[in-house]
PDB file of N, CA and C in Angstrom:
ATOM      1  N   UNK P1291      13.305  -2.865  17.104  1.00 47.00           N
ATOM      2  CA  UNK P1291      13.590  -4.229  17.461  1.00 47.00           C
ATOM      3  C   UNK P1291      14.534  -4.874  16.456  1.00 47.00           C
ATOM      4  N   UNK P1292      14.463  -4.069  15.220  1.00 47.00           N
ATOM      5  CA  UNK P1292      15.125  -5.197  13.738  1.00 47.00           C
ATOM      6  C   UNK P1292      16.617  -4.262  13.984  1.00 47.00           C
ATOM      7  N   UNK P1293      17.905  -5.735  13.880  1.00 49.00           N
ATOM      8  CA  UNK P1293      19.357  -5.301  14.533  1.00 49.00           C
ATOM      9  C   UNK P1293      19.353  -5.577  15.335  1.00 49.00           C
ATOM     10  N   UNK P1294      18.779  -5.261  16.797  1.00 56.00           N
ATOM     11  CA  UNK P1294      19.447  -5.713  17.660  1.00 56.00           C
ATOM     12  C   UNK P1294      19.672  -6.915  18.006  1.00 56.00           C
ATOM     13  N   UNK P1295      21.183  -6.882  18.780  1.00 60.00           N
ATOM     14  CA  UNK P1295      21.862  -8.144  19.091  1.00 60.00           C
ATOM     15  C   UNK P1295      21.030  -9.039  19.278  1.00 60.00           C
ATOM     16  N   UNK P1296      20.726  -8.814  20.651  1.00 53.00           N
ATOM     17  CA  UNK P1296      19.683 -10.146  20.930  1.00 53.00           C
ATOM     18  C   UNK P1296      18.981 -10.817  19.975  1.00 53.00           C
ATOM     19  N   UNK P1297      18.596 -10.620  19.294  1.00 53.00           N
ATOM     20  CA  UNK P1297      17.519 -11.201  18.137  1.00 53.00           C
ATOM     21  C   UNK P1297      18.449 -12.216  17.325  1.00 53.00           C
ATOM     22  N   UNK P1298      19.305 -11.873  17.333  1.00 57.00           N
ATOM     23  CA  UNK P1298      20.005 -12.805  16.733  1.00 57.00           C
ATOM     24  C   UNK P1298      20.282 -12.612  15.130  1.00 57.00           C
ATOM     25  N   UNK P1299      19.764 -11.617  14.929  1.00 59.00           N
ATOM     26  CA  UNK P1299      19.785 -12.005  13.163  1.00 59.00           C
ATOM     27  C   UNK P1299      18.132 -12.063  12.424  1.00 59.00           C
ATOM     28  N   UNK P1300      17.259 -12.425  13.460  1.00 63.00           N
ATOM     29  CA  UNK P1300      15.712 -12.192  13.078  1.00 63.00           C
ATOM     30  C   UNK P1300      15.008 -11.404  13.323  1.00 63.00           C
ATOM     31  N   UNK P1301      14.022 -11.297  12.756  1.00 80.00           N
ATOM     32  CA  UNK P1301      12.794  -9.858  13.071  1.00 80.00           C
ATOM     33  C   UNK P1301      12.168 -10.166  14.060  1.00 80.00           C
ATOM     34  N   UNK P1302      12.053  -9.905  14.674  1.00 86.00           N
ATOM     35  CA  UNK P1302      10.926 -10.542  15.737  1.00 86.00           C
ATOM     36  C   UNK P1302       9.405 -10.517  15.522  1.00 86.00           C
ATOM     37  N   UNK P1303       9.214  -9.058  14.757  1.00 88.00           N
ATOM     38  CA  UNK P1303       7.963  -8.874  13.807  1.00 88.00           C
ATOM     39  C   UNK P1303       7.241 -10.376  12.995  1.00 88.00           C
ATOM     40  N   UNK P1304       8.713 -10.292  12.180  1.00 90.00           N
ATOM     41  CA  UNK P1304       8.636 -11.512  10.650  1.00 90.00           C
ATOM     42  C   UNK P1304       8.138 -12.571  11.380  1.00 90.00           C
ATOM     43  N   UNK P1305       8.787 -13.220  12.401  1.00 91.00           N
ATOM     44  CA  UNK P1305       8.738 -14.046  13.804  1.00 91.00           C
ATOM     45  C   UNK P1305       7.471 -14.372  14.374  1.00 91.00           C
ATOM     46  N   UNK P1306       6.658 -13.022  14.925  1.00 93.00           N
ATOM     47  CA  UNK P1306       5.387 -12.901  15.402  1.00 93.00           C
ATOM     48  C   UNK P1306       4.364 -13.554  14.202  1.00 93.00           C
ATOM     49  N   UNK P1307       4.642 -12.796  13.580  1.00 94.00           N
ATOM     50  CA  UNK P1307       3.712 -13.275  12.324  1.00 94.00           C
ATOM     51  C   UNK P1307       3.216 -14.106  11.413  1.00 94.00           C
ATOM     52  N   UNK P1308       4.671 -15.352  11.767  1.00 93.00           N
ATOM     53  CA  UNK P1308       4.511 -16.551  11.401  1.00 93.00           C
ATOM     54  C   UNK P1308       3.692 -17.606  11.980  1.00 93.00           C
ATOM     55  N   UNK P1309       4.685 -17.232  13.371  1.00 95.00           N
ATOM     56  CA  UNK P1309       4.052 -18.217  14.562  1.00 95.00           C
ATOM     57  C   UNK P1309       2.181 -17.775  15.178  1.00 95.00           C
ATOM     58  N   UNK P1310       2.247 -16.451  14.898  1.00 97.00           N
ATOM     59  CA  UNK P1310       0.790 -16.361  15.332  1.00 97.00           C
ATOM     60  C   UNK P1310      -0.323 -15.485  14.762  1.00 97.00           C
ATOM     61  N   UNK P1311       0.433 -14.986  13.698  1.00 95.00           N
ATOM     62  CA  UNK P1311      -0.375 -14.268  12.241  1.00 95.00           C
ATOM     63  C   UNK P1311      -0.660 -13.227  12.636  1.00 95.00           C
ATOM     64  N   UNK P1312      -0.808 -12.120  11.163  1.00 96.00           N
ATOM     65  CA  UNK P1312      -0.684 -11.032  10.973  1.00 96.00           C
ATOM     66  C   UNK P1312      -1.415  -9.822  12.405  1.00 96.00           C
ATOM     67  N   UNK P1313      -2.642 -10.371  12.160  1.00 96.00           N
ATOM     68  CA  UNK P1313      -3.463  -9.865  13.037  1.00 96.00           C
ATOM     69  C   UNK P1313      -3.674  -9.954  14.882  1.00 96.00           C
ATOM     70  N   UNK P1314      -2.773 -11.242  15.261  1.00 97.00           N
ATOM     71  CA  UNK P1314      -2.115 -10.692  16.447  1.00 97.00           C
ATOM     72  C   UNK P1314      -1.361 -10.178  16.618  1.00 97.00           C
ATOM     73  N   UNK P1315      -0.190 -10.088  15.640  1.00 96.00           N
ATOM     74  CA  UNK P1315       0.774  -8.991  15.727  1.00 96.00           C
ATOM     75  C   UNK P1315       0.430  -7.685  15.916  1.00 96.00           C
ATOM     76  N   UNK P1316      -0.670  -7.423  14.609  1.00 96.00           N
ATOM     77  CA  UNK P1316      -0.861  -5.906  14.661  1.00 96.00           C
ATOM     78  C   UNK P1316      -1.633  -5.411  16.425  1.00 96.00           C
ATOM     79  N   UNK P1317      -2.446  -6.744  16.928  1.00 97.00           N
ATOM     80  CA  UNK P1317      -2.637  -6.393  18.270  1.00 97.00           C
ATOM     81  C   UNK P1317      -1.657  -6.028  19.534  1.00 97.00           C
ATOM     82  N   UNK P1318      -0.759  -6.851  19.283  1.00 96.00           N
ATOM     83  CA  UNK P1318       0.620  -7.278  20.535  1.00 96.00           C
ATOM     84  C   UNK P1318       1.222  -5.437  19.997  1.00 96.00           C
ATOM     85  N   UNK P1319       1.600  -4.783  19.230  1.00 96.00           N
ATOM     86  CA  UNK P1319       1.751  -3.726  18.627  1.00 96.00           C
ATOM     87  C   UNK P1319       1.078  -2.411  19.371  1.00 96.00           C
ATOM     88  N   UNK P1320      -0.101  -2.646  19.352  1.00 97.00           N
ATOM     89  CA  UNK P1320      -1.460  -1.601  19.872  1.00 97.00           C
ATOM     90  C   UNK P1320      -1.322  -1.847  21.381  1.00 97.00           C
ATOM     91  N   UNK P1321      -1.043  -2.937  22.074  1.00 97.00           N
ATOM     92  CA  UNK P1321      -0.972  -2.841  23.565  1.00 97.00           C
ATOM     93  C   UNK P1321      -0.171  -2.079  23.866  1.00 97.00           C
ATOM     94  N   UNK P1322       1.164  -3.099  22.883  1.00 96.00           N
ATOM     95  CA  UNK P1322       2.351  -2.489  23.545  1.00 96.00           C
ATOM     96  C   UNK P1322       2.533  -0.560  23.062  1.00 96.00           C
ATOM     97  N   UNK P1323       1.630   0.031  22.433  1.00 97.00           N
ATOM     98  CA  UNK P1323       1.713   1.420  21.941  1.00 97.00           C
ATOM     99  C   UNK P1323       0.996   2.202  23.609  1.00 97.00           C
ATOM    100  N   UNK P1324       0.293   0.936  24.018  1.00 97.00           N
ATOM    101  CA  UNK P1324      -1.142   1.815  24.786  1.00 97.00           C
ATOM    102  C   UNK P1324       0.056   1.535  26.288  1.00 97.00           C
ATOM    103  N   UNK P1325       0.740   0.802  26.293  1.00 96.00           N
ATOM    104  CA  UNK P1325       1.435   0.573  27.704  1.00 96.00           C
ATOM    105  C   UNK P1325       2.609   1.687  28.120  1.00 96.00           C
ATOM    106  N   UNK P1326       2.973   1.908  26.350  1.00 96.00           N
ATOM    107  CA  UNK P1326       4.670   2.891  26.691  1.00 96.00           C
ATOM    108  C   UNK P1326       3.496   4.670  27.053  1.00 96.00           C
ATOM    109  N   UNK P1327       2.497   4.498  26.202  1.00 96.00           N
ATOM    110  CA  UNK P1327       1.707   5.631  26.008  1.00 96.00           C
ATOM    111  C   UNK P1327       1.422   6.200  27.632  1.00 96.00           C
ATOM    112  N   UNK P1328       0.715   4.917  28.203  1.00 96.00           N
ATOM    113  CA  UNK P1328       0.132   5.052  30.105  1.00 96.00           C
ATOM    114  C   UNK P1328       1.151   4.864  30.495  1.00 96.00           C
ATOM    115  N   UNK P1329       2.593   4.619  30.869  1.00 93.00           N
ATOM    116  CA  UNK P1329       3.357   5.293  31.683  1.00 93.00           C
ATOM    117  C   UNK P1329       4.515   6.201  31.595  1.00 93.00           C
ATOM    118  N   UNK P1330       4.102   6.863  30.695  1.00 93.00           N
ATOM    119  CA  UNK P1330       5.212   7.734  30.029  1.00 93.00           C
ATOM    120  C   UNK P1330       5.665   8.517  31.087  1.00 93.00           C
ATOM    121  N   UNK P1331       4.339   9.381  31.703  1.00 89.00           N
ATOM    122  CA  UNK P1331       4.621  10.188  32.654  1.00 89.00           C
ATOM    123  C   UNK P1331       5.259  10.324  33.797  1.00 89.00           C
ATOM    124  N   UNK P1332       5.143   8.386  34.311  1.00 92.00           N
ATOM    125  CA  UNK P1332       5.738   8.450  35.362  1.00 92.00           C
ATOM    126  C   UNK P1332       6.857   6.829  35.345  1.00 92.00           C
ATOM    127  N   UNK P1333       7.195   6.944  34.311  1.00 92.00           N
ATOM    128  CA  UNK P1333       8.974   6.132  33.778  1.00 92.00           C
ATOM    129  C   UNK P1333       9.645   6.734  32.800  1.00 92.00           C
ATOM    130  N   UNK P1334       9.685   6.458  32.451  1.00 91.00           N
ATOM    131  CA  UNK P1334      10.755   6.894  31.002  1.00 91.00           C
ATOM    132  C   UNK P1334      10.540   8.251  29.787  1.00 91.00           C
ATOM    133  N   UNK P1335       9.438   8.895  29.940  1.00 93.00           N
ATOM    134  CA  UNK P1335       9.058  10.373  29.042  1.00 93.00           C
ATOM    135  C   UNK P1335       9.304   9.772  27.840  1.00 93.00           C
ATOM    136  N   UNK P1336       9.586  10.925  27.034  1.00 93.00           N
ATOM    137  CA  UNK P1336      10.158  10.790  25.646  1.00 93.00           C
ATOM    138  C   UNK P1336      10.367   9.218  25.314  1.00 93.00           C
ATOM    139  N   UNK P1337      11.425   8.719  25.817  1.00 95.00           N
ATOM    140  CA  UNK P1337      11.957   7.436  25.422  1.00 95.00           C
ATOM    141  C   UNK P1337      10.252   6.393  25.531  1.00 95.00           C
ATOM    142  N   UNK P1338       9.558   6.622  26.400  1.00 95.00           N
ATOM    143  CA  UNK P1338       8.369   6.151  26.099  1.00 95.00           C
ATOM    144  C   UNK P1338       7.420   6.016  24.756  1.00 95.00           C
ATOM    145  N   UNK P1339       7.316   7.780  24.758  1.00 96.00           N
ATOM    146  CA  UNK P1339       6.712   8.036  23.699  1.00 96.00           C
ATOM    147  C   UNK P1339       7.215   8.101  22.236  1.00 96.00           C
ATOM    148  N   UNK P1340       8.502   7.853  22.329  1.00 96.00           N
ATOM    149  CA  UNK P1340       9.346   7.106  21.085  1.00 96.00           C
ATOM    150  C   UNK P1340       8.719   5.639  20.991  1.00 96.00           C
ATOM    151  N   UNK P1341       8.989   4.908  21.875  1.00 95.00           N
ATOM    152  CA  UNK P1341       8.790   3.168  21.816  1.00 95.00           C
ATOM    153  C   UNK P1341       7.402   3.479  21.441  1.00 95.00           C
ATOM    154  N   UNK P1342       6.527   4.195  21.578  1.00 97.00           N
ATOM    155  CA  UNK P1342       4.711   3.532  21.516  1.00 97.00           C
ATOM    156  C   UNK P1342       4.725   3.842  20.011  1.00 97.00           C
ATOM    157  N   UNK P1343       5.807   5.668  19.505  1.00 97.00           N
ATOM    158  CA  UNK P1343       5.720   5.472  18.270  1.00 97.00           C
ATOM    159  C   UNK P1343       5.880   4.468  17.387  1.00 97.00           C
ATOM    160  N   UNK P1344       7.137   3.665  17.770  1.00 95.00           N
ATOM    161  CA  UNK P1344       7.406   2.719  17.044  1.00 95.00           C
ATOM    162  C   UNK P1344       6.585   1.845  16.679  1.00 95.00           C
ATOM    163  N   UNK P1345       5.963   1.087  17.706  1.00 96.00           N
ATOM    164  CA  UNK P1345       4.890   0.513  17.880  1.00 96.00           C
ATOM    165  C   UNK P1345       3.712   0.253  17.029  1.00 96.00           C
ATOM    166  N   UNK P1346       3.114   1.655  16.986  1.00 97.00           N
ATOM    167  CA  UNK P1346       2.102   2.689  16.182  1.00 97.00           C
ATOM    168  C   UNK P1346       2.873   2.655  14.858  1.00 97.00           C
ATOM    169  N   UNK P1347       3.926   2.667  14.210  1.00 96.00           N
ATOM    170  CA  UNK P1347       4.057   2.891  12.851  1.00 96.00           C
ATOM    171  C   UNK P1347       4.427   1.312  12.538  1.00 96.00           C
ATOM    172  N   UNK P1348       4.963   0.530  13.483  1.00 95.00           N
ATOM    173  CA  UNK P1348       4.890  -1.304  12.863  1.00 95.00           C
ATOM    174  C   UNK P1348       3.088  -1.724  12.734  1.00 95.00           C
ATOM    175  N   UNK P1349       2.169  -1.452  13.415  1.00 96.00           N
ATOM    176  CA  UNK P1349       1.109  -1.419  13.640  1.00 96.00           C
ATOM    177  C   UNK P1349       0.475  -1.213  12.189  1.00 96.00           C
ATOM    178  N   UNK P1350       0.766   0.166  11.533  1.00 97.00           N
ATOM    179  CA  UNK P1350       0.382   0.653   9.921  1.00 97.00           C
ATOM    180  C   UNK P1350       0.762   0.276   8.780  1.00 97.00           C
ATOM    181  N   UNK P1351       1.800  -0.477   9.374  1.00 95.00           N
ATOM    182  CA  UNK P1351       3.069  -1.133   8.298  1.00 95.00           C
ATOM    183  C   UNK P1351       2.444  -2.812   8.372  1.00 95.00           C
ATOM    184  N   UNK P1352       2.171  -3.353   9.530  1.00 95.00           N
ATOM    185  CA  UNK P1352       1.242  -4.562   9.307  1.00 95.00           C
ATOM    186  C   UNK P1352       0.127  -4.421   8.282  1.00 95.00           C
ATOM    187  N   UNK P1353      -0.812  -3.465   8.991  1.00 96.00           N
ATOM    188  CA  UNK P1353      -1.816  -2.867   8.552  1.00 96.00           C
ATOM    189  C   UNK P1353      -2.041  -2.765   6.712  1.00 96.00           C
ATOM    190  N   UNK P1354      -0.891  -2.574   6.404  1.00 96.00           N
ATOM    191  CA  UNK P1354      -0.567  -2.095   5.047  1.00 96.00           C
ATOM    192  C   UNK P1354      -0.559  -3.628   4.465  1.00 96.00           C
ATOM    193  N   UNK P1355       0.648  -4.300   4.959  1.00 93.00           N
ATOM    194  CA  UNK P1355       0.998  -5.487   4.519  1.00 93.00           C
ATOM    195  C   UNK P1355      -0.394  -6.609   4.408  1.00 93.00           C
ATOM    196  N   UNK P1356      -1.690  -6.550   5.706  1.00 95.00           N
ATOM    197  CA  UNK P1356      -2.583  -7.409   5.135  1.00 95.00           C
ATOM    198  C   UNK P1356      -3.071  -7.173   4.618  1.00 95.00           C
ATOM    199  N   UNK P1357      -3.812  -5.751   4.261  1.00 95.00           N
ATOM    200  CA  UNK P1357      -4.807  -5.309   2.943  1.00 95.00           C
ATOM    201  C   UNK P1357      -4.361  -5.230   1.662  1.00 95.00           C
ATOM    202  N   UNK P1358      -2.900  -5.452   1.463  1.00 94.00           N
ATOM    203  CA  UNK P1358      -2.635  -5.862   0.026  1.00 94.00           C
ATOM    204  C   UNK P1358      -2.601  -7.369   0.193  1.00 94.00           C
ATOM    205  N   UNK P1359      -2.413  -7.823   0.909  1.00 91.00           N
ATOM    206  CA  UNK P1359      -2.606  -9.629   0.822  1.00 91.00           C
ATOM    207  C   UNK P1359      -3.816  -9.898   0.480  1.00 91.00           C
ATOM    208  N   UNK P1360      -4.974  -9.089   1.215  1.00 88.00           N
ATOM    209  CA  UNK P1360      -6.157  -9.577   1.062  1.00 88.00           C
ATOM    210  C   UNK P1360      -7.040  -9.084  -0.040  1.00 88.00           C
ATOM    211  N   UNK P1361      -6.450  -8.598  -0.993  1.00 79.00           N
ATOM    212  CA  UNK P1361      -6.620  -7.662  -2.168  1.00 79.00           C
ATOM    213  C   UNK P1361      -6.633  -8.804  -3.641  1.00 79.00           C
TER     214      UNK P1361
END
């Protein structure tokens, strides 16, 4: 998501996280991992299971970021 045009110049992550904190992000993350995950088979393959990766590693990278906050 971070670069592309559309965004304008912002994270959309950094974005999420402001407006609705850490821990819905890391949720909105896990859907969106479980949505590319259930229709991989029958839309997009690979390119699916790329996006849920992504997903899944912003997810660990949140993950990371609140347990040193809360440390």
């Amino acid at each position: 998501m971070n670069g592309q045009e559309h965004y304008h110049g912002w994270d959309c992550f950094d974005k999420m996280v402001e407006l609705y904190g850490i821990n819905e992000a890391m949720s909105f993350c896990k859907l969106n991992a479980f949505k590319y995950l259930y229709r991989c088979n029958t839309k997009a393959g690979d390119e699916d299971l790329s996006k849920a990766l992504m997903y899944l590693e912003k997810y660990f990278e949140l993950k990371s970021l609140r347990d040193a906050q809360s440390t």
